[in-house]
Amino acid sequence: MDPMDIDPQETQEWLDALETVLVNEGAERAHFLLEKLVEKARRSGTYLPYSANTAYINTIPPGKEERSPGNHALEHRIRSYIRWNAMAMVLRANRHTNVGGHIASFASAATLYDVGYNHFWRAASEQQGGDLVYVQGHSAPGVYARAFLLGELTANQLDNFRQEVGNNGLPSYPHPWLMPDFWQFPTVSMGLGPLMAIYQARFMKYLGARGLAKTDGRKVWAFMGDGEMDEPESLGAISLGARENLDNLVFVINCNLQRLDGPVRGNGKIIQEMEGTFRGAGWNVIKVIWGSYWDPLLAKDTKGLLQQRMMECVDGEYQTFKSRDGAYVRQHFFGKYPELLEMVANMSDDDIWRLNRGGHDPHKVYAAYSAAMKHTGQPTVILTKTIKGYGMGEAGEAQNITHQQKKMGTISLKAFRDRFGLPVPDDKIDEIPYLTFEEGSPEYNYMRAQQQAMGGFIHHRRRKAAALQVPPLSAFEILLKASGEGRESSTTMAFVRILNVLVKDKSIGRHVVPIVADESRTFGMEGMFRQLGIWSSVGQLYTPEDADQLMYYKEDRNGQILQEGINEAGAMASWMAAATAYSTHGVQMIPFFIFYSMFGFQRVGDLAWAAGDMRCRGFLLGGTAGRTTLNGEGLQHEDGHSHLAASTIPNCVSYDPAFAYELAVIMQDGLRRMYQEQEDVYYYITVMNENYAHPEMPKDAEQGILQGMYLFRSGGKQRSGLHVQLLGSGTILREVIAAADILEKDYKVSADIWSVTSFNQLRREALSVSRHNMLHPDQPARSSYVETCLKDREGPVIASTDYMKIVADQIREFIPKRYCVLGTDGFGRSDTREKLRQFFEVDRHYVVVAALKALADEGKIPASQVTRAIHTFGIDPDKPEPVTV
């Protein structure tokens, strides 16, 4: 008896009334009445804590499950072959190597994928664009195994799993860069798949609303593990799914209760936790916990004792149950209550062991998928309970070591074979042969028929879409000319002007996707609010407070801007969806994501790396770039290293332009490369918020701008015969120009000025040349571009940037002269630009001192002249190094 129940008779009357409604009118009516009672109580001021959890049973009762139309016997046999081949490819790959591989994850998820491939996931066709499937990274062997049975992959490729150097292998995980005709999304960096899928589904709605692609009826399916949900990125954007009514999105969380080292929630219930999280965020939640063999027992559970026991057990116990046997389950699960023991008294231990989990039951999985397909108004998450290492037996089933397991002994292989009824004779078992279906066999014909019904093999990735006609450089003519006397602007504003030209272009304007993380006004883009509108699935349901102003905040169903809020990761995921639209949707989109450069690569570096893998095309703009340019904001806002991060991504092309014409040349050529020639590269360009006058583009500078450096100005003739080469990039180029003037006027040193638009590009080209020379020793040596520029110039070379010294230092090997680098190593801080540049030792005075010191080291001038210059400029030679304070 409940001690809190002050009137048991009244309580029973309420329960009897509810039972009557359930029996005579159904669960929906009962749910409606209960919701009305709760609503009435809350409106009356009653405190009723919210609970997002339901009982620990399947969401869809047996009587309401939609039955699969498939041939279940054939599907089971096909699935068993796929399980074996997935396991075999890992074991065979490790016979003579130690390349690793994962068996257990796909073993737990095989049914989840099989049902999707057979009945739900449509390939792209002329009729519709197809569904998008984010495969969980560790399940890749199972996808390969299915492709092998369909003839999409060869046995030789399977034998080269994780052995790719010979150009006939398969990557460990989904990698579009390595399999550009197969994989669509890189997902093994856990947490990125869920995040990308949410924004992909939202971008699909965006494309459909703007009439750029047919997206009706298409779904985004994302697979992930329960352990993966601990990644902040996995759950960080789920509120967006509900807020935007993304009913084209389905999450399937494989709850095998284990992560890499042990239980996910050994002391709790991960399914219940996820149910509360997603339901609380507004998602439709479908739990698939128990398989069909439990249905008769649950039907007999009239007192709810079995459900009570199911709820009592924590995940650590459920893992242990499946690592033992039926006798253990009888004793430790059912044995707690005599009534439960009586319930299973007529069942053998084998019968008890056969009680299956929902994620391994194709009927339960089909019903859940079907319900998800039909649900409208919300995204759906399907929580499926499975067993990690299902079928591996003593080699790893439901064991903590199973994630790392890549070997199985003969006994385990025989047990696996026998469990799934596979035709592998004992004398061949240790060879671990691949299994195939003969052409014309019922299984082969069934696979082909189901594939044809789905429109084809879904893992066929588009590599190109229709080319876009990009505007010529002359379209940006105003930026190629001098800004005019008294007219100053920043390179950020130059970018906005370029963007305005592009959105007005009749050919590509509709394809431009401006993306911001709540910083439009910082970057001067608020003028586009009214011009383009901010995309919203519902339009604007309110009158903005600035409606009477020219640049009011305008949300629109046909808007073009994606305003992501204070959310760089989400904005990056949106950018990636747009940057791969050529492949996923057959239409090229041109995304521009502008952000604080400090909060770009540093914060979303993992996504930026994945963007390279998935062959994104688009522009990333690092705004307010440089360690000293964003004055006043301080340590956590000032960027001195984003170009280093960009340099690590092989197909990321990065530039740090100083002037508007440089930016115009770079962006126009980027448009040509990505959208006309359809190269799989993307651009990272830093732009600044410092206003200054912009000169006219020097004659014949275009090629040098693109290659990474060009001669901005030659030094004047000096009787002294002293020469130096000054290199500068971004906003610090202006300090270099000022330093050249001081050197020529006060020290009679002729200074050539080089604008370096990309140290990264210079290094990549030089490394390529160096490699060629090393591997072709019998051929005339080639010269790198940077060496060609400087080899016939006189004097030492001094470089100064607004970034860490290593940015400019990375080309030291290829500089044919004495080389000195200035940079902004250390933490940023708040102050004026002038003081910051003096503090970090990159201003004009330090450039002059560095040039004079280099000349002194070469014996061209006395060291005392350098000392006098230090005193003249008021530099304290004993002040602490900037990196230390």
XYZ file of N, CA and C in Angstrom, residues 89-91 93-94 98-104 138 141 161-162 172-173 402-407:
72
model
N 35.635 -9.692 -43.778
C 36.571 -8.721 -44.342
C 37.486 -8.146 -43.266
N 36.979 -7.980 -42.065
C 37.820 -7.474 -40.975
C 38.830 -8.537 -40.549
N 38.356 -9.763 -40.372
C 39.255 -10.828 -39.928
C 40.318 -11.144 -40.970
N 41.495 -9.109 -43.245
C 42.435 -7.983 -43.349
C 43.485 -8.025 -42.250
N 43.155 -8.669 -41.143
C 44.076 -8.701 -40.006
C 44.913 -9.976 -39.934
N 47.999 -5.483 -39.209
C 47.372 -5.097 -37.944
C 46.578 -3.808 -38.164
N 45.810 -3.821 -39.258
C 45.120 -2.584 -39.648
C 43.830 -2.348 -38.868
N 43.391 -3.334 -38.116
C 42.214 -3.109 -37.282
C 40.915 -3.320 -38.022
N 39.888 -2.691 -37.518
C 38.552 -2.857 -38.057
C 37.567 -3.150 -36.940
N 36.301 -2.924 -37.216
C 35.276 -3.098 -36.176
C 34.221 -4.083 -36.648
N 33.907 -5.034 -35.803
C 32.904 -6.044 -36.100
C 31.616 -5.788 -35.318
N 31.779 -5.399 -34.065
C 30.666 -5.415 -33.114
C 29.586 -4.394 -33.416
N 31.352 3.306 -37.714
C 31.854 1.979 -37.375
C 31.053 0.862 -38.033
N 31.847 -1.648 -42.495
C 32.024 -2.995 -43.054
C 30.726 -3.631 -43.528
N 40.508 -4.087 -47.358
C 39.902 -3.207 -46.364
C 41.001 -2.600 -45.488
N 40.975 -1.307 -45.360
C 41.954 -0.542 -44.589
C 43.372 -0.653 -45.163
N 38.573 2.771 -43.968
C 38.049 2.230 -42.728
C 36.623 2.676 -42.460
N 36.316 3.898 -42.812
C 35.023 4.499 -42.489
C 34.491 5.253 -43.715
N 34.385 -5.844 -26.719
C 33.916 -6.172 -28.063
C 34.211 -5.096 -29.103
N 34.268 -3.822 -28.703
C 34.478 -2.775 -29.701
C 35.833 -2.917 -30.388
N 36.842 -3.338 -29.641
C 38.185 -3.470 -30.192
C 38.447 -4.852 -30.795
N 37.466 -5.721 -30.731
C 37.689 -7.096 -31.181
C 37.832 -7.155 -32.698
N 38.927 -7.725 -33.174
C 39.160 -7.848 -34.611
C 39.633 -9.246 -34.992
N 39.529 -10.178 -34.046
C 39.903 -11.558 -34.304
C 38.878 -12.475 -33.658
